């Protein structure tokens, strides 16, 4: 099972100075920065997915600058992502349209012909057909019953595009593998879309619209799809947000999935920000310690403007929190003293009150318990990845993109070895024969 990382320019500055809290003045973004596979010294994924919508253009506002977008098209995906070294030659480069970026449009802004050309010219190894997201989801819907007029329209657009996409790829003898995208409003309609894609000639399907669904709903869809297509049809899950549940999906014979989840959770999750391998085949999570920049944090600045706190007091508390975390890391400060200094600064964020007035509140007590565990277990000392070794305690400090993304990249490394351990377990316990079920396409 291939773990594909959905990139959106997730690089860090290898020369970032944690003590001065800044990059060198001469740093050139992108050129002087490191992708995860550069800073770790190996690729913590089996492939990278780039969405057309993330690159952007005059129609869709992406994340790339205009000159980055031009360079991507000029030098191709592999060179742009700096995956053009022999050590990374085995990595796949998936492309999709990034259907979320045009979800409110009546039709996708890209044509099938244009996307085939884009994937081919930019050297993608795999390219997804042009889909249109369907938001309705009815887990009980059977066959192609139900579905709003809008959902049915998007279903038709997605399938028409897939047909044109495949014909065009065949016509130009494309060097990438085309994937037909499944969109539907129910397990039954997704199964029907999958059946039609197989009939068009696709042997690799990408299942879209999974991002908002919970694991049991995703499984209902996979069940229905697996029943409708041959076992030889490969399945990819697009935007698999439930990546940590991956072990419970192994019965569906998923060939690949893409996600940003391990990276994003480093700074978007309330509690589970830092991964380590846990007991058996589980993942272990730790809460990162928030010490935001006093002069940049909007909430803290609002409090200063309202006169609740003085700016110099904020800076003093921020410095005390950072200073004691570093001293604790060196073995020069006690846990309780460090925790206290962190909580004094946290109170301003959590309760917008001074610690003396809210230190015992339920929210502060919960936070204290999570931070105490992180400090007591010192998880960053237990990881040998290049990031944890060089950043040490800064990897667990929730503050600014250089620390937060480093923690996210560390999570990618832990997640990659988690997937490898699961695959190893499956290889050992592999049933002698794959389930043989007659499916619609084989009958
Ligand atoms: Zn690490």
Short mmCIF file of C-alpha atoms and ligand atoms in Angstrom, two decimals:
data_model
loop_
_atom_site.label_atom_id
_atom_site.label_comp_id
_atom_site.label_asym_id
_atom_site.label_seq_id
_atom_site.Cartn_x
_atom_site.Cartn_y
_atom_site.Cartn_z
CA UNK A 1 0.00 0.00 0.00
CA UNK A 2 1.52 3.27 -1.10
CA UNK A 3 1.41 6.33 1.12
CA UNK A 4 1.33 9.40 -1.09
CA UNK A 5 1.89 12.79 0.51
CA UNK A 6 -0.25 15.62 -0.86
CA UNK A 7 2.18 18.51 -1.03
CA UNK A 8 1.32 22.18 -0.85
CA UNK A 9 4.82 23.69 -0.70
CA UNK A 10 5.52 22.13 2.69
CA UNK A 11 9.14 23.03 3.12
CA UNK A 12 11.12 24.48 6.03
CA UNK A 13 14.21 26.67 6.30
CA UNK A 14 17.13 24.40 7.33
CA UNK A 15 19.03 27.48 8.57
CA UNK A 16 16.26 28.79 10.81
CA UNK A 17 17.72 30.11 14.06
CA UNK A 18 15.51 28.91 16.94
CA UNK A 19 17.14 31.14 19.55
CA UNK A 20 16.92 34.36 17.51
CA UNK A 21 13.61 33.06 16.12
CA UNK A 22 14.31 34.03 12.53
CA UNK A 23 15.68 32.92 9.18
CA UNK A 24 18.90 34.41 7.78
CA UNK A 25 18.17 37.78 6.12
CA UNK A 26 19.43 36.49 2.77
CA UNK A 27 17.15 33.41 2.72
CA UNK A 28 15.32 32.90 -0.56
CA UNK A 29 12.03 31.07 0.01
CA UNK A 30 11.82 27.70 -1.82
CA UNK A 31 15.42 27.89 -3.15
CA UNK A 32 17.03 27.84 0.30
CA UNK A 33 14.30 25.74 1.91
CA UNK A 34 14.12 21.96 2.35
CA UNK A 35 11.31 19.59 1.42
CA UNK A 36 10.62 16.75 3.88
CA UNK A 37 12.75 14.33 1.81
CA UNK A 38 15.64 16.79 1.93
CA UNK A 39 15.65 17.68 5.61
CA UNK A 40 15.18 14.05 6.72
CA UNK A 41 17.73 12.70 4.26
CA UNK A 42 15.22 10.19 2.85
CA UNK A 43 11.65 10.30 1.53
CA UNK A 44 9.05 9.73 4.29
CA UNK A 45 6.48 8.70 1.62
CA UNK A 46 6.12 6.49 -1.46
CA UNK A 47 5.03 9.34 -3.66
CA UNK A 48 3.87 12.92 -3.77
CA UNK A 49 0.54 14.25 -5.05
CA UNK A 50 0.33 17.70 -6.58
CA UNK A 51 -3.08 19.24 -7.24
CA UNK A 52 -3.57 21.51 -10.23
CA UNK A 53 -5.61 23.78 -7.96
CA UNK A 54 -2.73 24.15 -5.47
CA UNK A 55 -0.47 25.37 -8.29
CA UNK A 56 -3.21 27.75 -9.41
CA UNK A 57 -3.51 30.07 -12.39
CA UNK A 58 -5.72 32.94 -13.60
CA UNK A 59 -8.81 30.77 -13.00
CA UNK A 60 -8.09 29.18 -9.63
CA UNK A 61 -6.10 30.92 -6.90
CA UNK A 62 -3.46 28.45 -5.80
CA UNK A 63 -0.62 28.50 -3.30
CA UNK A 64 2.26 28.81 -5.77
CA UNK A 65 3.51 32.25 -6.80
CA UNK A 66 3.15 33.02 -10.51
CA UNK A 67 6.86 32.39 -11.08
CA UNK A 68 6.74 29.07 -9.16
CA UNK A 69 3.77 27.96 -11.27
CA UNK A 70 5.66 28.90 -14.46
CA UNK A 71 8.75 27.04 -13.30
CA UNK A 72 6.70 23.93 -12.38
CA UNK A 73 5.40 23.74 -15.95
CA UNK A 74 8.81 24.51 -17.40
CA UNK A 75 11.00 22.00 -15.52
CA UNK A 76 8.33 19.44 -14.59
CA UNK A 77 7.06 18.06 -11.30
CA UNK A 78 10.06 15.89 -10.40
CA UNK A 79 12.66 18.62 -10.74
CA UNK A 80 10.44 21.25 -9.12
CA UNK A 81 9.87 18.98 -6.09
CA UNK A 82 13.60 18.18 -6.11
CA UNK A 83 12.82 14.48 -6.47
CA UNK A 84 15.10 14.23 -9.52
CA UNK A 85 17.92 12.45 -7.66
CA UNK A 86 18.56 8.69 -8.07
CA UNK A 87 17.57 8.07 -4.42
CA UNK A 88 14.05 9.35 -5.20
CA UNK A 89 13.63 7.80 -8.66
CA UNK A 90 11.25 5.14 -7.26
CA UNK A 91 8.79 7.74 -5.96
CA UNK A 92 5.51 8.16 -7.83
CA UNK A 93 4.21 11.60 -8.66
CA UNK A 94 0.42 11.70 -8.65
CA UNK A 95 -1.58 14.58 -10.05
CA UNK A 96 -5.20 15.54 -9.55
CA UNK A 97 -7.25 18.63 -10.27
CA UNK A 98 -7.76 19.68 -6.64
CA UNK A 99 -11.52 19.66 -6.99
CA UNK A 100 -11.99 21.48 -3.66
CA UNK A 101 -10.53 24.63 -5.22
CA UNK A 102 -13.42 24.92 -7.71
CA UNK A 103 -16.16 23.25 -5.72
CA UNK A 104 -18.56 26.19 -6.05
CA UNK A 105 -18.19 26.50 -9.83
CA UNK A 106 -20.83 25.06 -12.10
CA UNK A 107 -18.24 23.09 -14.06
CA UNK A 108 -14.55 22.27 -13.45
CA UNK A 109 -12.33 25.00 -14.97
CA UNK A 110 -10.04 22.42 -16.65
CA UNK A 111 -10.82 20.33 -19.70
CA UNK A 112 -9.87 16.66 -19.94
CA UNK A 113 -7.55 17.38 -22.89
CA UNK A 114 -5.80 20.18 -21.01
CA UNK A 115 -5.20 17.98 -17.95
CA UNK A 116 -3.78 15.11 -20.02
CA UNK A 117 -1.37 17.60 -21.58
CA UNK A 118 -0.48 19.03 -18.16
CA UNK A 119 0.29 15.61 -16.61
CA UNK A 120 2.27 14.52 -19.65
CA UNK A 121 4.29 17.73 -20.02
CA UNK A 122 5.09 17.91 -16.30
CA UNK A 123 6.20 14.27 -16.07
CA UNK A 124 3.59 12.91 -13.65
CA UNK A 125 3.60 9.12 -13.21
CA UNK A 126 -0.14 9.01 -12.40
CA UNK A 127 -2.90 11.45 -13.38
CA UNK A 128 -6.51 11.65 -12.15
CA UNK A 129 -9.39 12.51 -14.46
CA UNK A 130 -11.26 15.83 -14.09
CA UNK A 131 -13.82 15.40 -11.31
CA UNK A 132 -16.46 17.56 -9.67
CA UNK A 133 -17.03 17.04 -5.94
CA UNK A 134 -20.40 15.83 -4.71
CA UNK A 135 -21.17 16.96 -1.20
CA UNK A 136 -24.44 15.11 -0.52
CA UNK A 137 -23.95 11.79 1.20
CA UNK A 138 -26.69 9.28 1.93
CA UNK A 139 -25.25 6.12 3.45
CA UNK A 140 -28.52 4.23 2.95
CA UNK A 141 -29.03 5.11 -0.73
CA UNK A 142 -29.14 2.02 -2.89
CA UNK A 143 -28.06 1.86 -6.52
CA UNK A 144 -28.37 5.20 -8.25
CA UNK A 145 -31.55 6.14 -6.36
CA UNK A 146 -31.78 9.54 -4.71
CA UNK A 147 -29.24 12.30 -5.11
CA UNK A 148 -30.09 15.96 -5.69
CA UNK A 149 -30.21 17.40 -9.21
CA UNK A 150 -26.84 19.04 -8.49
CA UNK A 151 -25.29 15.76 -7.31
CA UNK A 152 -26.53 13.94 -10.43
CA UNK A 153 -25.21 16.70 -12.65
CA UNK A 154 -21.76 16.47 -11.02
CA UNK A 155 -21.87 12.68 -11.32
CA UNK A 156 -22.48 13.00 -15.08
CA UNK A 157 -19.80 15.68 -15.53
CA UNK A 158 -17.22 13.54 -13.69
CA UNK A 159 -17.97 10.48 -15.83
CA UNK A 160 -18.06 12.41 -19.13
CA UNK A 161 -14.69 13.94 -18.25
CA UNK A 162 -13.26 10.57 -17.30
CA UNK A 163 -14.27 9.14 -20.67
CA UNK A 164 -12.72 12.07 -22.58
CA UNK A 165 -9.62 11.95 -20.35
CA UNK A 166 -8.99 8.28 -21.01
CA UNK A 167 -9.50 8.62 -24.76
CA UNK A 168 -7.09 11.56 -24.90
CA UNK A 169 -4.45 9.75 -22.81
CA UNK A 170 -4.71 6.80 -25.18
CA UNK A 171 -4.65 9.04 -28.23
CA UNK A 172 -1.34 10.68 -27.30
CA UNK A 173 0.03 7.40 -25.87
CA UNK A 174 0.54 9.12 -22.51
CA UNK A 175 3.42 7.94 -20.37
CA UNK A 176 1.48 8.40 -17.10
CA UNK A 177 -1.07 5.95 -15.68
CA UNK A 178 -4.58 7.44 -15.93
CA UNK A 179 -6.87 7.10 -12.92
CA UNK A 180 -10.63 7.46 -13.28
CA UNK A 181 -12.16 9.45 -10.43
CA UNK A 182 -15.26 8.13 -8.65
CA UNK A 183 -17.74 10.69 -7.31
CA UNK A 184 -21.19 9.81 -5.97
CA UNK A 185 -23.79 10.70 -3.34
CA UNK A 186 -24.12 7.20 -1.84
CA UNK A 187 -22.25 3.88 -1.77
CA UNK A 188 -24.54 2.63 -4.55
CA UNK A 189 -23.94 5.58 -6.86
CA UNK A 190 -20.18 5.35 -6.25
CA UNK A 191 -20.28 1.66 -7.13
CA UNK A 192 -22.12 2.52 -10.34
CA UNK A 193 -19.54 5.21 -11.20
CA UNK A 194 -16.73 2.68 -10.54
CA UNK A 195 -18.43 0.05 -12.72
CA UNK A 196 -18.74 2.55 -15.59
CA UNK A 197 -15.09 3.64 -15.23
CA UNK A 198 -13.97 0.02 -15.48
CA UNK A 199 -16.16 -0.40 -18.56
CA UNK A 200 -14.39 2.64 -20.10
CA UNK A 201 -11.12 0.75 -19.65
CA UNK A 202 -9.73 2.10 -16.39
CA UNK A 203 -7.87 -0.37 -14.15
CA UNK A 204 -6.93 2.20 -11.48
CA UNK A 205 -9.68 4.23 -9.79
CA UNK A 206 -9.35 7.21 -7.45
CA UNK A 207 -12.18 7.61 -4.98
CA UNK A 208 -13.03 11.26 -4.37
CA UNK A 209 -15.26 13.08 -1.91
CA UNK A 210 -13.92 11.11 1.08
CA UNK A 211 -12.56 14.08 3.05
CA UNK A 212 -15.70 14.86 5.12
CA UNK A 213 -16.71 11.20 5.62
CA UNK A 214 -16.14 9.16 8.77
CA UNK A 215 -14.34 5.81 8.62
CA UNK A 216 -17.53 3.64 8.70
CA UNK A 217 -18.99 5.67 5.80
CA UNK A 218 -15.79 5.34 3.77
CA UNK A 219 -15.93 1.58 4.38
CA UNK A 220 -19.53 1.39 3.11
CA UNK A 221 -18.38 3.08 -0.11
CA UNK A 222 -15.35 0.81 -0.48
CA UNK A 223 -17.51 -2.25 0.14
CA UNK A 224 -19.94 -1.24 -2.59
CA UNK A 225 -17.14 -0.32 -5.00
CA UNK A 226 -15.20 -3.54 -4.36
CA UNK A 227 -18.38 -5.50 -5.12
CA UNK A 228 -18.77 -3.71 -8.46
CA UNK A 229 -15.24 -3.93 -9.87
CA UNK A 230 -12.79 -6.79 -10.46
CA UNK A 231 -10.24 -7.51 -7.71
CA UNK A 232 -7.54 -6.64 -10.20
CA UNK A 233 -8.81 -3.03 -10.30
CA UNK A 234 -6.52 -0.88 -8.19
CA UNK A 235 -8.05 1.65 -5.80
CA UNK A 236 -6.65 4.96 -4.58
CA UNK A 237 -8.34 7.03 -1.87
CA UNK A 238 -8.09 10.76 -2.58
CA UNK A 239 -7.66 13.00 0.47
CA UNK A 240 -7.75 10.24 3.09
CA UNK A 241 -8.18 12.29 6.26
CA UNK A 242 -8.62 9.17 8.43
CA UNK A 243 -5.06 8.09 7.70
CA UNK A 244 -4.46 6.95 11.28
CA UNK A 245 -7.27 4.39 10.87
CA UNK A 246 -5.56 2.84 7.86
CA UNK A 247 -5.08 -0.55 9.51
CA UNK A 248 -8.84 -1.10 9.67
CA UNK A 249 -9.07 -0.65 5.87
CA UNK A 250 -6.75 -3.44 4.81
CA UNK A 251 -9.54 -5.81 3.72
CA UNK A 252 -10.35 -3.51 0.80
CA UNK A 253 -7.01 -4.06 -0.90
CA UNK A 254 -6.25 -0.35 -1.29
CA UNK A 255 -3.29 0.18 -3.64
CA UNK A 256 -2.58 3.75 -2.58
CA UNK A 257 -3.96 6.76 -0.74
CA UNK A 258 -2.95 10.34 -0.37
CA UNK A 259 -3.15 12.48 2.72
CA UNK A 260 -1.60 15.46 4.47
CA UNK A 261 -3.00 14.38 7.81
CA UNK A 262 0.23 13.54 9.75
CA UNK A 263 1.71 16.91 8.77
CA UNK A 264 -1.42 18.97 9.35
CA UNK A 265 -2.15 17.47 12.76
CA UNK A 266 1.15 18.85 14.01
CA UNK A 267 -0.47 22.29 14.10
CA UNK A 268 -4.21 21.89 13.47
CA UNK A 269 -5.12 19.30 16.09
CA UNK A 270 -6.02 20.43 19.60
CA UNK A 271 -4.19 17.54 21.31
CA UNK A 272 -2.49 15.06 19.01
CA UNK A 273 0.42 16.96 17.51
CA UNK A 274 3.50 14.76 17.83
CA UNK A 275 3.58 11.10 16.78
CA UNK A 276 5.66 8.23 18.10
CA UNK A 277 5.31 4.50 17.51
CA UNK A 278 3.17 3.08 20.33
CA UNK A 279 2.54 -0.36 21.77
CA UNK A 280 2.12 -3.08 19.15
CA UNK A 281 0.96 -1.49 15.93
CA UNK A 282 -0.59 1.65 17.39
CA UNK A 283 0.52 5.25 17.11
CA UNK A 284 1.22 7.27 20.23
CA UNK A 285 0.33 10.98 20.34
CA UNK A 286 1.62 13.91 22.36
CA UNK A 287 0.35 17.47 22.73
CA UNK A 288 2.76 20.12 21.51
CA UNK A 289 3.40 23.00 23.90
CA UNK A 290 2.00 26.27 22.64
CA UNK A 291 4.23 29.30 23.10
CA UNK A 292 3.02 31.68 20.37
CA UNK A 293 4.87 34.84 19.45
CA UNK A 294 3.53 37.55 21.77
CA UNK A 295 3.92 40.31 19.21
CA UNK A 296 2.28 38.32 16.39
CA UNK A 297 -0.53 36.44 18.07
CA UNK A 298 -3.85 38.20 17.27
CA UNK A 299 -5.53 37.10 20.52
CA UNK A 300 -2.67 38.37 22.69
CA UNK A 301 -2.47 41.61 20.74
CA UNK A 302 -6.21 42.18 21.21
CA UNK A 303 -5.76 41.80 24.97
CA UNK A 304 -2.95 44.38 24.88
CA UNK A 305 -5.13 46.82 22.95
CA UNK A 306 -8.00 46.35 25.41
CA UNK A 307 -5.58 47.06 28.23
CA UNK A 308 -5.97 43.61 29.83
CA UNK A 309 -2.19 42.98 29.69
CA UNK A 310 0.83 45.13 29.07
CA UNK A 311 3.00 44.26 26.06
CA UNK A 312 6.18 44.10 28.15
CA UNK A 313 4.56 41.61 30.57
CA UNK A 314 3.59 39.36 27.66
CA UNK A 315 7.16 39.42 26.34
CA UNK A 316 8.53 38.61 29.79
CA UNK A 317 6.16 35.63 30.24
CA UNK A 318 6.89 34.39 26.70
CA UNK A 319 10.65 34.53 27.35
CA UNK A 320 10.22 32.73 30.69
CA UNK A 321 8.23 29.92 29.02
CA UNK A 322 10.76 29.46 26.19
CA UNK A 323 13.74 29.81 28.51
CA UNK A 324 12.51 27.18 30.94
CA UNK A 325 11.61 24.71 28.16
CA UNK A 326 15.19 24.95 26.88
CA UNK A 327 16.65 24.68 30.40
CA UNK A 328 14.43 21.63 31.04
CA UNK A 329 15.70 20.06 27.82
CA UNK A 330 19.30 20.56 29.02
CA UNK A 331 18.43 19.05 32.40
CA UNK A 332 18.84 22.41 34.16
CA UNK A 333 15.22 23.02 35.18
CA UNK A 334 12.64 20.93 37.03
CA UNK A 335 9.45 19.73 35.38
CA UNK A 336 7.06 21.59 37.75
CA UNK A 337 8.87 24.89 37.40
CA UNK A 338 8.91 24.55 33.59
CA UNK A 339 5.26 23.58 33.48
CA UNK A 340 4.36 26.54 35.71
CA UNK A 341 6.13 29.04 33.44
CA UNK A 342 4.43 27.55 30.37
CA UNK A 343 0.99 27.65 32.03
CA UNK A 344 1.40 31.26 33.20
CA UNK A 345 1.81 32.27 29.55
CA UNK A 346 -0.88 29.80 28.34
CA UNK A 347 -3.50 31.31 30.69
CA UNK A 348 -3.50 34.49 28.60
CA UNK A 349 -4.41 32.45 25.54
CA UNK A 350 -6.79 29.91 27.03
CA UNK A 351 -8.75 32.07 29.48
CA UNK A 352 -7.62 35.57 28.51
CA UNK A 353 -6.96 36.14 32.21
CA UNK A 354 -3.86 36.16 34.33
CA UNK A 355 -2.82 32.73 35.63
CA UNK A 356 -3.51 33.83 39.25
CA UNK A 357 -7.19 34.32 38.33
CA UNK A 358 -7.76 31.12 36.36
CA UNK A 359 -4.97 28.63 37.13
CA UNK A 360 -7.47 26.13 38.59
CA UNK A 361 -10.11 26.35 35.83
CA UNK A 362 -11.17 23.08 34.16
CA UNK A 363 -9.62 24.14 30.81
CA UNK A 364 -6.31 24.98 32.47
CA UNK A 365 -6.32 21.72 34.45
CA UNK A 366 -6.80 19.68 31.26
CA UNK A 367 -4.04 21.56 29.51
CA UNK A 368 -1.71 21.13 32.49
CA UNK A 369 -2.30 17.36 32.44
CA UNK A 370 -1.47 17.11 28.73
CA UNK A 371 1.61 19.31 28.99
CA UNK A 372 2.82 17.44 32.10
CA UNK A 373 2.71 14.18 30.16
CA UNK A 374 4.61 15.68 27.20
CA UNK A 375 7.28 17.11 29.49
CA UNK A 376 7.58 14.00 31.67
CA UNK A 377 7.93 11.61 28.71
CA UNK A 378 10.25 13.90 26.65
CA UNK A 379 9.17 12.18 23.39
CA UNK A 380 11.52 14.33 21.27
CA UNK A 381 14.45 12.64 23.03
CA UNK A 382 13.15 9.23 21.94
CA UNK A 383 13.18 9.99 18.19
CA UNK A 384 16.33 9.62 16.13
CA UNK A 385 15.07 11.48 13.04
CA UNK A 386 17.26 14.29 11.71
CA UNK A 387 14.70 16.89 12.81
CA UNK A 388 14.37 15.80 16.44
CA UNK A 389 18.12 15.32 16.77
CA UNK A 390 18.88 18.84 15.58
CA UNK A 391 15.85 20.83 16.82
CA UNK A 392 15.50 18.95 20.15
CA UNK A 393 12.80 20.55 22.37
CA UNK A 394 11.95 23.12 19.66
CA UNK A 395 10.21 20.35 17.69
CA UNK A 396 7.58 20.06 20.43
CA UNK A 397 7.06 23.83 20.77
CA UNK A 398 3.93 24.94 18.91
CA UNK A 399 5.16 28.23 17.46
CA UNK A 400 5.59 29.52 13.90
CA UNK A 401 5.84 27.56 10.68
CA UNK A 402 9.46 26.42 11.07
CA UNK A 403 8.80 24.53 14.30
CA UNK A 404 5.26 23.42 13.40
CA UNK A 405 6.15 22.06 9.96
CA UNK A 406 9.29 20.37 11.32
CA UNK A 407 7.04 18.54 13.79
CA UNK A 408 4.72 17.68 10.88
CA UNK A 409 7.62 16.29 8.84
CA UNK A 410 8.75 14.23 11.84
CA UNK A 411 5.15 12.89 11.94
CA UNK A 412 5.42 11.93 8.26
CA UNK A 413 8.54 9.91 9.07
CA UNK A 414 6.79 8.12 11.96
CA UNK A 415 3.70 7.54 9.83
CA UNK A 416 5.73 6.07 6.96
CA UNK A 417 7.34 3.51 9.25
CA UNK A 418 3.89 2.82 10.77
CA UNK A 419 2.58 1.92 7.28
CA UNK A 420 5.61 -0.27 6.67
CA UNK A 421 5.05 -2.14 9.93
CA UNK A 422 1.38 -2.71 8.99
CA UNK A 423 2.36 -3.98 5.53
CA UNK A 424 4.88 -6.32 7.13
CA UNK A 425 2.20 -7.67 9.48
CA UNK A 426 -0.10 -8.27 6.51
CA UNK A 427 2.63 -9.99 4.53
CA UNK A 428 3.12 -12.40 7.43
CA UNK A 429 -0.62 -13.01 7.90
CA UNK A 430 -1.53 -13.00 4.23
CA UNK A 431 -4.39 -15.38 3.41
CA UNK A 432 -3.44 -18.04 0.86
CA UNK A 433 -5.88 -16.69 -1.67
CA UNK A 434 -7.45 -13.29 -2.19
CA UNK A 435 -11.21 -13.27 -1.76
CA UNK A 436 -12.83 -14.26 -5.04
CA UNK A 437 -16.15 -12.63 -5.54
CA UNK A 438 -17.97 -12.35 -8.81
CA UNK A 439 -18.55 -8.71 -9.49
CA UNK A 440 -20.76 -6.79 -11.89
CA UNK A 441 -17.89 -6.15 -14.29
CA UNK A 442 -16.91 -9.83 -14.43
CA UNK A 443 -20.39 -11.27 -14.91
ZN1 LIG B 1 11.66 12.90 14.98
#
